[in-house]
Short mmCIF file of C-alpha atoms and ligand atoms in Angstrom, two decimals:
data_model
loop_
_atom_site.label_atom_id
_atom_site.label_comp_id
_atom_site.label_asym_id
_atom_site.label_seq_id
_atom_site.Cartn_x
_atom_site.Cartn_y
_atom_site.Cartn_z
CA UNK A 573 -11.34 20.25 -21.83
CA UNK A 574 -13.94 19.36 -19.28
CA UNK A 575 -17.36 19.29 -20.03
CA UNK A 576 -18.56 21.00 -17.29
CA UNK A 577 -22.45 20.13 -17.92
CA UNK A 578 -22.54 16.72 -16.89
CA UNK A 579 -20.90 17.22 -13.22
CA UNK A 580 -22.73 17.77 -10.17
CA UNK A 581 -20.21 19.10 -7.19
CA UNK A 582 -22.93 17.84 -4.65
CA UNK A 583 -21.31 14.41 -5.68
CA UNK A 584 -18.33 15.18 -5.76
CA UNK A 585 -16.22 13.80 -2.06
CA UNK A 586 -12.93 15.65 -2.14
CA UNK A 587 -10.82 16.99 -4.63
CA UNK A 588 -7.09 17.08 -5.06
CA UNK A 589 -5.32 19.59 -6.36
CA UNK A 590 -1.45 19.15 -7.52
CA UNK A 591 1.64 17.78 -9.57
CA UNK A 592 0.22 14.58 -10.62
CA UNK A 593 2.50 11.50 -12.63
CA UNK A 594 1.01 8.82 -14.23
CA UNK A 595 1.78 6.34 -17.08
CA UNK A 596 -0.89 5.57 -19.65
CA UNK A 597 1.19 3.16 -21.28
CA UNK A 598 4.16 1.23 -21.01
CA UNK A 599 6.77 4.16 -22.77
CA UNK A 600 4.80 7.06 -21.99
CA UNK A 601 4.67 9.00 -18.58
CA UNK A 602 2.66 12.04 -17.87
CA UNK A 603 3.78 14.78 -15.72
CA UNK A 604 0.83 17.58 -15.21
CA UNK A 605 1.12 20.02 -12.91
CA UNK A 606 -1.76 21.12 -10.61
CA UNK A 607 -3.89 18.83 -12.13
CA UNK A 608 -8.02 18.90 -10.25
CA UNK A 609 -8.66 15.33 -9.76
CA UNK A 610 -12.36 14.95 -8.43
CA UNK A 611 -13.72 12.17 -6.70
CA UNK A 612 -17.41 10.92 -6.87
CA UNK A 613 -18.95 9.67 -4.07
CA UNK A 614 -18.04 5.89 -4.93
CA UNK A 615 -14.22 6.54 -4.77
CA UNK A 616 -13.98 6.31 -8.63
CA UNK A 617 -12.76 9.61 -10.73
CA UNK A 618 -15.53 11.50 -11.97
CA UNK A 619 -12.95 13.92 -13.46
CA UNK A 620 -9.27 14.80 -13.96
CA UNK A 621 -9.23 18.77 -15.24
CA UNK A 622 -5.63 20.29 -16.48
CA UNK A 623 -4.97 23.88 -14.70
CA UNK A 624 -4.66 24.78 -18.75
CA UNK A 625 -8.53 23.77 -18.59
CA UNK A 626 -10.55 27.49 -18.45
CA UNK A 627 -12.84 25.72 -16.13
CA UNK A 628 -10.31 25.14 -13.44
CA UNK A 629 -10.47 28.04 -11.54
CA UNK A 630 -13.95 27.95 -10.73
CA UNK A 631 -14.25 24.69 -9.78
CA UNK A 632 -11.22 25.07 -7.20
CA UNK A 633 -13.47 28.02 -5.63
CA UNK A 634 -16.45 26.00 -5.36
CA UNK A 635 -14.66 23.18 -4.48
CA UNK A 636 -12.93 24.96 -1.66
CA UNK A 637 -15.80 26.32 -0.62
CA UNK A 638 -17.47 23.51 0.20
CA UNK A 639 -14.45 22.62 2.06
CA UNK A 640 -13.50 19.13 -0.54
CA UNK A 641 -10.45 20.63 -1.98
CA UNK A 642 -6.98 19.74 -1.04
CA UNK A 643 -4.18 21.55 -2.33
CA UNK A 644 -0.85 19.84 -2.22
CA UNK A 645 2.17 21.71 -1.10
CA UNK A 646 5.59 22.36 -3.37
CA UNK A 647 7.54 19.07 -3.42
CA UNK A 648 4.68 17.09 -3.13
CA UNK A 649 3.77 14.83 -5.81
CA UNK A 650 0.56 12.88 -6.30
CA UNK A 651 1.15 9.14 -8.09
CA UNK A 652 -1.18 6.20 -8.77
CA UNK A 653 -1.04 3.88 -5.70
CA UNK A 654 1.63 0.83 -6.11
CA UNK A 655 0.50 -2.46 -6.80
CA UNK A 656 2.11 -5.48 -5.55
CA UNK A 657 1.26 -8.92 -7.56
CA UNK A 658 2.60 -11.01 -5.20
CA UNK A 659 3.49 -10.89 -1.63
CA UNK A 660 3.93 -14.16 1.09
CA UNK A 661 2.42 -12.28 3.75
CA UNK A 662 3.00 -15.11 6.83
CA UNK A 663 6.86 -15.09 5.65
CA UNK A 664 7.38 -11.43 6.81
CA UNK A 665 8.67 -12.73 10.43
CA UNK A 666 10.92 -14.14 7.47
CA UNK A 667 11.62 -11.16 5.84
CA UNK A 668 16.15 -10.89 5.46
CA UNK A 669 16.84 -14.13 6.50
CA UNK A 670 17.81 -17.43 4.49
CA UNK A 671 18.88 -16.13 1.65
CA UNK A 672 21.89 -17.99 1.12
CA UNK A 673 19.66 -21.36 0.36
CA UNK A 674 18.70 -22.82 -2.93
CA UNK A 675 14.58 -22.65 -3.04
CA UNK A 676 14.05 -25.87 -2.22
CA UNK A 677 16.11 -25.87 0.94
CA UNK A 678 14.82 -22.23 1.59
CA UNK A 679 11.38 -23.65 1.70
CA UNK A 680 11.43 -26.64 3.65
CA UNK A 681 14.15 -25.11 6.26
CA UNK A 682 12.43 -21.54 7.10
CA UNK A 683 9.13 -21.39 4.87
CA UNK A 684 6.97 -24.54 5.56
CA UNK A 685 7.74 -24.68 9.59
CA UNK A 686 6.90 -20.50 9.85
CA UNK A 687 3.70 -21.04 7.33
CA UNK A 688 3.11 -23.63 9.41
CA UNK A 689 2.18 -21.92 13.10
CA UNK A 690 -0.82 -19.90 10.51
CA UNK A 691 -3.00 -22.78 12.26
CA UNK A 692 -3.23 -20.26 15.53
CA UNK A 693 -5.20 -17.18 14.37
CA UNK A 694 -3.54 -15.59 17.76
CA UNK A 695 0.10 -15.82 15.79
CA UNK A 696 -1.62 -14.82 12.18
CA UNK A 697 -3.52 -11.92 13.22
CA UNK A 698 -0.49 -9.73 14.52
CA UNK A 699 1.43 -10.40 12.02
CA UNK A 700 -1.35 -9.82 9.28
CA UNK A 701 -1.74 -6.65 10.53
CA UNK A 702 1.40 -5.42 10.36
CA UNK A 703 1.95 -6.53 6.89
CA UNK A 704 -0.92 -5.01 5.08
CA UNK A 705 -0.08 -1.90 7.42
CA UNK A 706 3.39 -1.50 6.01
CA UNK A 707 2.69 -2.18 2.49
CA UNK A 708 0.10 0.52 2.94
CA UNK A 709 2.82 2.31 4.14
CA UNK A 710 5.26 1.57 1.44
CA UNK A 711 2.60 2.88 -0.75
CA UNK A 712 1.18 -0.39 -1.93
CA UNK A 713 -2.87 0.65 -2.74
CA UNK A 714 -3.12 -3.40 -4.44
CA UNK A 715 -1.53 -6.19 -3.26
CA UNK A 716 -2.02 -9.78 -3.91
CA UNK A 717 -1.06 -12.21 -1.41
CA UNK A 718 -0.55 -15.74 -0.72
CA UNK A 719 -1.46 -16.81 2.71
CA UNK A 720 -0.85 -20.62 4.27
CA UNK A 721 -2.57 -23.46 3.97
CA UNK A 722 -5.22 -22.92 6.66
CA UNK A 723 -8.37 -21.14 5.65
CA UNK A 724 -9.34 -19.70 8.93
CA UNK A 725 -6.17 -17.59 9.18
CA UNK A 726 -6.14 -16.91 5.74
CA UNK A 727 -9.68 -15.42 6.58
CA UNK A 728 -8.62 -13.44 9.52
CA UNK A 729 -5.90 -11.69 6.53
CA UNK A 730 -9.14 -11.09 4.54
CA UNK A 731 -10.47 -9.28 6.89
CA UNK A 732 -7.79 -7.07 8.10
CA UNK A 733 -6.87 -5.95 4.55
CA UNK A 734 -10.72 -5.11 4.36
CA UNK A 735 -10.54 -3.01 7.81
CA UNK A 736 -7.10 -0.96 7.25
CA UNK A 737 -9.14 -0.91 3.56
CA UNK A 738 -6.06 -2.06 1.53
CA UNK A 739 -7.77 -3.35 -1.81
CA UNK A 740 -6.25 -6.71 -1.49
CA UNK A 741 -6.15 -10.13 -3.43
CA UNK A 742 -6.12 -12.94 -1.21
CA UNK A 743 -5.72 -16.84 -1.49
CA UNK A 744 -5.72 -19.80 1.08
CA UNK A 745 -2.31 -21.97 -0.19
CA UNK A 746 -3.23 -25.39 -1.69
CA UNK A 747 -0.65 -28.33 -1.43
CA UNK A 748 -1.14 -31.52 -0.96
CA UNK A 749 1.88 -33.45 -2.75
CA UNK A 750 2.67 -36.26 0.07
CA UNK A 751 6.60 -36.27 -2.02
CA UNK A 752 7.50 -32.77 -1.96
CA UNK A 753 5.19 -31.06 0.88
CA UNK A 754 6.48 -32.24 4.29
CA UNK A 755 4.10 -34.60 6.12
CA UNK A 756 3.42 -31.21 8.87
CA UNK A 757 2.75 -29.06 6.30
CA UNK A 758 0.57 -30.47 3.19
CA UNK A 759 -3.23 -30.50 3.03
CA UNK A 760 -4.45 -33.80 4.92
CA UNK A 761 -7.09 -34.44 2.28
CA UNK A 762 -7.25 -33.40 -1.09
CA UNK A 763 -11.00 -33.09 -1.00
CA UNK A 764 -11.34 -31.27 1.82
CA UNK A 765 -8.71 -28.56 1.11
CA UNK A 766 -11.25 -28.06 -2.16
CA UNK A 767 -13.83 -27.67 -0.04
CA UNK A 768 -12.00 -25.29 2.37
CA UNK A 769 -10.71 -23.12 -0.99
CA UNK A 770 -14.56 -23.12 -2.05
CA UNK A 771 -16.05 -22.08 1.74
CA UNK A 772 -13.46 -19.76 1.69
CA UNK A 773 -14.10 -17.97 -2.06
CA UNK A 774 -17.81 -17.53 -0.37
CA UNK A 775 -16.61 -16.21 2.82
CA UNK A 776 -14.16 -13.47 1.66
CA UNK A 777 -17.28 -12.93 -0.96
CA UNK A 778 -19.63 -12.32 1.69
CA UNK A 779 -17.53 -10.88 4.42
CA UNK A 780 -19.88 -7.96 5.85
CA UNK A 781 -18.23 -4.43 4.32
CA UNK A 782 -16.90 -6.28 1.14
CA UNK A 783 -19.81 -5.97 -0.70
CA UNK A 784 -18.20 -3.44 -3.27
CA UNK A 785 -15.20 -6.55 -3.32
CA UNK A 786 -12.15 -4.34 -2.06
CA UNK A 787 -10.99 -7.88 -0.75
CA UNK A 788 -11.13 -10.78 -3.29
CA UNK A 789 -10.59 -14.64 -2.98
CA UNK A 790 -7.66 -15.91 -5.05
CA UNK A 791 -7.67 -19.30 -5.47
CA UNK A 792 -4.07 -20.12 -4.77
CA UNK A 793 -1.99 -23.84 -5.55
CA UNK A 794 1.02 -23.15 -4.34
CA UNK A 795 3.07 -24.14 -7.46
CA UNK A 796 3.24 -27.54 -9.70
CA UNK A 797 5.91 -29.63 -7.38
CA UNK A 798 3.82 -28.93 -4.69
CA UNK A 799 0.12 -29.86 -6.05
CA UNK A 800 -1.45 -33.23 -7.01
CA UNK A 801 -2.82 -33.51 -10.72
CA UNK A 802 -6.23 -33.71 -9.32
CA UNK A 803 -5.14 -31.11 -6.94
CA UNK A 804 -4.75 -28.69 -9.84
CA UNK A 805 -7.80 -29.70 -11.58
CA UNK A 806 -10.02 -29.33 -9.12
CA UNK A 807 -8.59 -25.84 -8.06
CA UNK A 808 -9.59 -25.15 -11.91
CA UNK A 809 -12.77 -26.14 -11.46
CA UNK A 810 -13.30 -23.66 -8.96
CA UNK A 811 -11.83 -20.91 -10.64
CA UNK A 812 -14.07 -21.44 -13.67
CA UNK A 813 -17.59 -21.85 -11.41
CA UNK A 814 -16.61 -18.59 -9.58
CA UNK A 815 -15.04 -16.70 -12.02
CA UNK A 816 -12.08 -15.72 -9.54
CA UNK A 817 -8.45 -14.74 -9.39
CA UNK A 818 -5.76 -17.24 -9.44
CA UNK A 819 -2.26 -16.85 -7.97
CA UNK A 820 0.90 -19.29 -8.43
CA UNK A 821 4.16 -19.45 -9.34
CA UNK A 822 5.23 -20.23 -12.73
CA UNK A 823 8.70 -21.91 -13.82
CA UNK A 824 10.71 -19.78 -11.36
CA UNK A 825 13.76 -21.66 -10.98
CA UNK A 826 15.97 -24.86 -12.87
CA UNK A 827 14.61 -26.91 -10.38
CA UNK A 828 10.86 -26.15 -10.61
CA UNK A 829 11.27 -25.78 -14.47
CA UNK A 830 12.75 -29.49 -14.11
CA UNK A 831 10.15 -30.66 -12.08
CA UNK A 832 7.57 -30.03 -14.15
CA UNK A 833 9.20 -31.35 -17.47
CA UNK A 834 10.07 -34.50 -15.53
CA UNK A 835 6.58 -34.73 -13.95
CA UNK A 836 4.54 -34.05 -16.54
CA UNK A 837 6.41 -33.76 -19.57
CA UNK A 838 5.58 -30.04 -19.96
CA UNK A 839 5.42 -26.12 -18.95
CA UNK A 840 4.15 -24.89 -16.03
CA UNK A 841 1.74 -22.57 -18.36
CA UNK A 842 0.70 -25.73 -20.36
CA UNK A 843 0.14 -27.87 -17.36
CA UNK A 844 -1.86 -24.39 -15.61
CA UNK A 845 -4.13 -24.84 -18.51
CA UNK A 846 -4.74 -27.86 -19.07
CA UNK A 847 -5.63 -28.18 -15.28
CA UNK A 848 -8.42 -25.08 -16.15
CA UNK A 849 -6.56 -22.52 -14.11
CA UNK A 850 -5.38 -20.24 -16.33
CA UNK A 851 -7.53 -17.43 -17.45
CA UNK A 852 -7.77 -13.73 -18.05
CA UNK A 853 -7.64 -12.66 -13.90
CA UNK A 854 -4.18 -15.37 -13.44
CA UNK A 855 -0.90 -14.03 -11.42
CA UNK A 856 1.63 -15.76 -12.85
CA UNK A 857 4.41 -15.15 -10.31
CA UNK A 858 8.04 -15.22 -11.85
CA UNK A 859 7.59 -16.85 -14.98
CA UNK A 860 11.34 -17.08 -16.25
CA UNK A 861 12.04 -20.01 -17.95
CA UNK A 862 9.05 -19.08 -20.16
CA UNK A 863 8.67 -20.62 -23.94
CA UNK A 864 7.79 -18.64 -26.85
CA UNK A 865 5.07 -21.06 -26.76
CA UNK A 866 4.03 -20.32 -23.16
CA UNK A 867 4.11 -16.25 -23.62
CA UNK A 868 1.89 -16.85 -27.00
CA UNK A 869 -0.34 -18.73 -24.59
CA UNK A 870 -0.19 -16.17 -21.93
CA UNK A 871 -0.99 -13.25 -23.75
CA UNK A 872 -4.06 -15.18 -25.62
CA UNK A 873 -6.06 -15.63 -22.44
CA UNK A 874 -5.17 -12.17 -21.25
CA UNK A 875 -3.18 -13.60 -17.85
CA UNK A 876 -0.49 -11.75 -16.27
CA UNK A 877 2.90 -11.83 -14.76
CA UNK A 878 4.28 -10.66 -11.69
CA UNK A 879 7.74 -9.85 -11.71
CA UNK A 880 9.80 -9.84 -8.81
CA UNK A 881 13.13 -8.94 -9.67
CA UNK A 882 15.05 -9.00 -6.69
CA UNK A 883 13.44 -12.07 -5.38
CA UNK A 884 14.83 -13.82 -9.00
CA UNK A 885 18.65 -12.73 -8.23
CA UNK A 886 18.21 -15.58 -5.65
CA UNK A 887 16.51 -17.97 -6.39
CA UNK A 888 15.68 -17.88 -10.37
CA UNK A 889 19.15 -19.09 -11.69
CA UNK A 890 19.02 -16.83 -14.26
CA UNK A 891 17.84 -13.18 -15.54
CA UNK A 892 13.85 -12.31 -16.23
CA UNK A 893 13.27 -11.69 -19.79
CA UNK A 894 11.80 -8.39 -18.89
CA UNK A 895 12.40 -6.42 -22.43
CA UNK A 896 11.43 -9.59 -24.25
CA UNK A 897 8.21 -9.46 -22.35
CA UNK A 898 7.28 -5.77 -22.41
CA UNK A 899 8.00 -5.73 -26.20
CA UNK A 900 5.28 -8.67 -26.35
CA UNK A 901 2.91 -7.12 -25.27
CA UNK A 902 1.96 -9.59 -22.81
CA UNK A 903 0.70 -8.38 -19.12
CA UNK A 904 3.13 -7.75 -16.54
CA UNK A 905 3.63 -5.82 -13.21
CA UNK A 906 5.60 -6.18 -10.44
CA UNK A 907 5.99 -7.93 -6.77
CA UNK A 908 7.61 -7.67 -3.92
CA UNK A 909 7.43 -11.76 -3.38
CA UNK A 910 8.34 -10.88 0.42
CA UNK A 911 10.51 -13.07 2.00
CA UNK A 912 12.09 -14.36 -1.27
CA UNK A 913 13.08 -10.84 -1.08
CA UNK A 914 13.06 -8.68 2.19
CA UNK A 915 11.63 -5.12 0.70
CA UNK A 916 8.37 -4.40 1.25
CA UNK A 917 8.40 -1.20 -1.26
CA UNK A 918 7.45 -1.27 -4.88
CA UNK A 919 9.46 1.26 -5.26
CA UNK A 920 12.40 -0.75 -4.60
CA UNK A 921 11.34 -3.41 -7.00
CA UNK A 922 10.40 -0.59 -9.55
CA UNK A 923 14.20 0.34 -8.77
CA UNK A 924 15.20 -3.56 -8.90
CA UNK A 925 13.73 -4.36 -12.19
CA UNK A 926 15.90 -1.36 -13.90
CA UNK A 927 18.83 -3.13 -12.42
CA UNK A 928 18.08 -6.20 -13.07
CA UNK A 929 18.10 -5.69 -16.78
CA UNK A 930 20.93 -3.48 -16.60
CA UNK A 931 23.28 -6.23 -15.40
CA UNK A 932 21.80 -8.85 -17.95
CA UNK A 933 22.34 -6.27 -20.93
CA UNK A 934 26.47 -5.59 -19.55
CA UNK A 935 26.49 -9.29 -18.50
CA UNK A 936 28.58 -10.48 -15.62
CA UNK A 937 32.02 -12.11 -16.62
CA UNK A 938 35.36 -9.60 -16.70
CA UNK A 939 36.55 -12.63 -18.83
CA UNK A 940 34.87 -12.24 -21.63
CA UNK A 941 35.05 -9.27 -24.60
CA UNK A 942 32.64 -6.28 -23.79
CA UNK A 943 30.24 -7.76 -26.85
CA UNK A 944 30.28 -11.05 -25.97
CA UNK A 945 29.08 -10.32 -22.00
CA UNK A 946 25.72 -10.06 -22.43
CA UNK A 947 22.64 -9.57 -23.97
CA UNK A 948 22.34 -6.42 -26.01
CA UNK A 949 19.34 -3.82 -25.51
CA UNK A 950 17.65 -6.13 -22.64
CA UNK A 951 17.47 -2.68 -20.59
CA UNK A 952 14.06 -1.50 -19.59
CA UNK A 953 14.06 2.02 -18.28
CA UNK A 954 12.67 3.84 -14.86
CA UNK A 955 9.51 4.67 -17.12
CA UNK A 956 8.64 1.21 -18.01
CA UNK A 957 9.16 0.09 -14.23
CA UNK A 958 7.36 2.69 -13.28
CA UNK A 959 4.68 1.18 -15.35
CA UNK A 960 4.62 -1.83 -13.97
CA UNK A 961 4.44 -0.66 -10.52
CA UNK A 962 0.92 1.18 -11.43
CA UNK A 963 -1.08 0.77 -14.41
CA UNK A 964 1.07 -2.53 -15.75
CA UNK A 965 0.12 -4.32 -12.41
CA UNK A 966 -3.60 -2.51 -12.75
CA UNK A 967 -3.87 -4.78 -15.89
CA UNK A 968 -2.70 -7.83 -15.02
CA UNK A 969 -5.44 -8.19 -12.33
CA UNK A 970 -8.34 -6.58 -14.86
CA UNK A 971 -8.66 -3.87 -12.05
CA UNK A 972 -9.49 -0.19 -12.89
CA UNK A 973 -6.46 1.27 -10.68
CA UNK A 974 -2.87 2.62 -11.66
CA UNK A 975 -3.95 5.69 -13.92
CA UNK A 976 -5.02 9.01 -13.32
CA UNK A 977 -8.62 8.44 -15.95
CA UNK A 978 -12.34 8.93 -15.60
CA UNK A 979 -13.80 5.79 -13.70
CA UNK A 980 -10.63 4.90 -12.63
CA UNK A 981 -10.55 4.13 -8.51
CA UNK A 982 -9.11 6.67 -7.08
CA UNK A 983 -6.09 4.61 -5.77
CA UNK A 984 -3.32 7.44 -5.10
CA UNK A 985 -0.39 8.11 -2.68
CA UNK A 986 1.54 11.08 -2.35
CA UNK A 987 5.40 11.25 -2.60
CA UNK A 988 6.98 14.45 -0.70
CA UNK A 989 10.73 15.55 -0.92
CA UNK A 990 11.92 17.36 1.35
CA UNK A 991 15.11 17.75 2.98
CA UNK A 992 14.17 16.67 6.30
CA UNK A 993 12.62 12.90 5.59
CA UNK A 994 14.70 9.77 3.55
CA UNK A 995 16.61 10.88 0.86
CA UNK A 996 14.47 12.00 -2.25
CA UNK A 997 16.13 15.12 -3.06
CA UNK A 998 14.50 17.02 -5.91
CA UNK A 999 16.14 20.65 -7.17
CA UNK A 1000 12.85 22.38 -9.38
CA UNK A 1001 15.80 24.24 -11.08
CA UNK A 1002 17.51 21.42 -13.04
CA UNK A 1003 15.30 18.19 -12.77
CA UNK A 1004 12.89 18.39 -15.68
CA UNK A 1005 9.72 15.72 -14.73
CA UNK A 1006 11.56 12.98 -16.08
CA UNK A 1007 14.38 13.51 -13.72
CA UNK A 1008 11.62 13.50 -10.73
CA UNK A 1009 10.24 10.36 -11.70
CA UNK A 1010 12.94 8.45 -12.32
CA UNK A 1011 14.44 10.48 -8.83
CA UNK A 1012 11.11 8.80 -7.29
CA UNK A 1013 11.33 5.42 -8.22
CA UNK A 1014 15.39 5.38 -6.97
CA UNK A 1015 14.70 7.32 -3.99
CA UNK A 1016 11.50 7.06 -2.25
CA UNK A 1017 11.20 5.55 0.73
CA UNK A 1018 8.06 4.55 3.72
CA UNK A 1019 8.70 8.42 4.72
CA UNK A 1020 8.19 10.12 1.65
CA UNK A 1021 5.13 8.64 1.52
CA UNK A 1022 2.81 11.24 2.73
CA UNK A 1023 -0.61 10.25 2.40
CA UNK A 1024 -2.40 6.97 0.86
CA UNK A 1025 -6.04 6.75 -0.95
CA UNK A 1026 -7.40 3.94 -1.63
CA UNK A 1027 -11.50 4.07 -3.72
CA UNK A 1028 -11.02 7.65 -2.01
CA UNK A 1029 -11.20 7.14 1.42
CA UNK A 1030 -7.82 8.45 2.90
CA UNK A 1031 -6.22 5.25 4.41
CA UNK A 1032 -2.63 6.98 5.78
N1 LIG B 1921 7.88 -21.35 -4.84
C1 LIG B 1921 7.03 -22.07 -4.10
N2 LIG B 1921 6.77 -21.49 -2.94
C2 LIG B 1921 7.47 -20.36 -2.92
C3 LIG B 1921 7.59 -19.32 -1.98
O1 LIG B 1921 7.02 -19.31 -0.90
N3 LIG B 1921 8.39 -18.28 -2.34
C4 LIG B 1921 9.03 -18.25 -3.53
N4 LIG B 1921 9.78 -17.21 -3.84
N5 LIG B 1921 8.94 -19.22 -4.41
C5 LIG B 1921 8.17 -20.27 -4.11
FE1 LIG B 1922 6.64 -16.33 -4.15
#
């Protein structure tokens, strides 16, 4: 029950009014219907109140009154905005094509020479638009992105998440490994791309309208084939003096796994930390071939990983551990990791991740005896991905988004079925809430999503 003392309307912005999901933790969803979420005048919740709350009523009067209130309509659904841990966002001329390649062909055939025409802010600016657009579309409040190697561009993505006011992640690519980066693609100096990754942590910092940091500097090495030893350790540096995001990708495939053992003679996570990169704001994208060693180290310094389950049926060579990981304990959401997967909708990698583990629990080959196929109770449920597309993914970057709570941002989206848009069909008769959220995560699509808030202000 609301404590109706301490709140003062005249600061309250808007109001919303209506059938509200959200997941506090991991197994547990909450479905509350007309639920009064109010909004202070810093786009944080001052105060969710149930319609069983006595003081309900007359706040929707006054609220209404004062012309803040918005009522949503039947089959309308109001869900934390979707966060998206990692997303390529010059591969989406990319997006659906090249599949059929290994990684390492992938990347040097259709990645490196498209990252590479980033240098002209004229090609990067279009294109930058359009992706934060439809991710905003999709639904996607948070996203974190990787950008190219070239910090001006990078900049220009910056500052187009910060005008369509998508609260957005963002981090110049670093690599400068003369035997695996080709010689048209790799940083020409090892210094100087440190000093570009440093100008550009104080530029996003400092970019005029970010001074409430919707958009944030990630520093970003691209992953350990394609980084220097000093390389990495001086990107650690950095991300100890500023106290900043990091973004990479972590033991994603055989071949990357390989590389590192061969290279180094350890993990990805161990060499991460031992270069000073890892800490309690790090996006570890992928992270399959993970240790029981390297998830105990994970899960000490409170970094995260970003699952992109779709993305891994091509390129990982094998399933993600999800269950494994949720039962840890250990920080995880999800991403799209557009264009080593084409959708753009965290919905669809909610959806993914479900199916993912479905197929690893039934295993693959007719050959073998039902028990022998593959590995028992690795399912995760629509709940738990559901999870991770919110308040799991809220988490992993330390951010106060992805639940429906007092100081939260108000990061939200609503999700309408009707007959007449996509295919989200919901009958009030026979789908209890479960049924509608697990209906939503299957189901939704750009058109269901209605309307998009992101630190209150209405973005769609
Ligand atoms: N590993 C290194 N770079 C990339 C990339 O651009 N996409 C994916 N999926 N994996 C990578
Ligand atoms: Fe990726």
């Amino acid at each position: 029950m609301i404590n109706l003392a301490h709140l003062n309307l005249d600061q309250i912005r808007l109001a919303i009014r209506g059938d509200a999901f959200h997941c506090p933790s991991a197994n547990d969803f909450q479905f509350q219907p007309n639920l009064l979420i109010l909004v202070d005048e810093h786009g944080d919740i001052a105060a969710c109140v149930s319609d069983q709350d006595p003081a309900q009523a007359a706040l929707v009067e006054a609220l209404s009154q004062q012309g803040k209130l918005q009522q949503l309509q039947a089959g309308q659904y109001l869900l934390p905005g979707l966060v998206d841990l990692h997303c390529h966002a010059p591969q989406w001329p990319q997006a659906g094509k090249g599949l059929d390649l290994p990684l390492y062909d992938w990347l040097q055939n259709y990645t490196f020479p498209l990252e590479n025409r980033y240098q002209s802010n004229e090609f990067a600016q279009p294109v930058y638009q359009d992706v934060s657009r439809t991710l905003l579309a999709n639904g996607t409040t948070s996203a974190v992105y990787f950008a190219s190697i070239h910090r001006q561009s990078t900049e220009v993505l910056a500052q187009t998440c910060l005008q369509l006011g998508q609260r957005a992640y963002v981090g110049k690519v670093n690599m400068d490994n003369a035997e695996q980066c080709p010689e048209f693609y790799r940083e020409a100096d090892t210094d100087a791309a440190i000093a570009d990754t440093e100008a550009f942590i104080q530029n996003v910092q400092s970019l005029a309208g970010n001074q409430h940091g919707l958009v944030r500097p990630v520093v970003t090495p691209r992953f350990v084939p394609s980084c220097t030893p000093m390389m990495l350790s001086k990107l650690g540096a950095l991300v100890q003096k500023y106290d900043v995001h990091m973004q990479t990708h972590c033991s994603e495939s055989d071949w990357a796994r390989d590389y590192a053992l061969q290279h180094f003679g350890c993990s990805d996570v161990q060499i991460y930390s031992d270069a000073g990169l890892l800490n309690n704001k790090s996006v570890l994208a992928h992270s399959i071939f993970l240790t029981e060693q390297d998830i105990a180290q994970i899960k000490q310094v409170g970094a995260g990983i970003a699952h992109c389950p779709l993305s891994n049926m091509y390129f990982a060579n094998a399933a993600m551990q999800t269950r494994e990981l949720l039962d840890s304990g250990v920080q995880i959401g999800l991403g799209s990791d557009i264009a080593g997967a084409p959708s753009p909708s965290i919905f669809r990698a909610a959806f993914d991740a479900v199916s993912h583990s479905r197929v690893r629990e039934e295993g693959v080959d007719v050959h073998l005896p039902a028990n022998q196929r593959g590995s028992a109770n690795a399912r995760i449920n629509f709940v738990e991905a559901f999870w991770m597309a919110t308040a799991g993914g809220g988490q992993v970057l330390d951010s106060a988004v992805g639940q429906f709570q007092p100081r939260y941002h108000f990061d939200a989206i609503v999700v309408e079925a009707s007959p007449f848009i996509g295919n989200l069909r919901i009958w009030p008769e026979f789908d209890s809430p479960r049924d509608i959220l697990e209906k939503i995560v299957c189901l939704a699509q750009k058109e269901n999503v209605k309307q998009v808030w992101i630190q209150g202000q209405q973005r769609l």
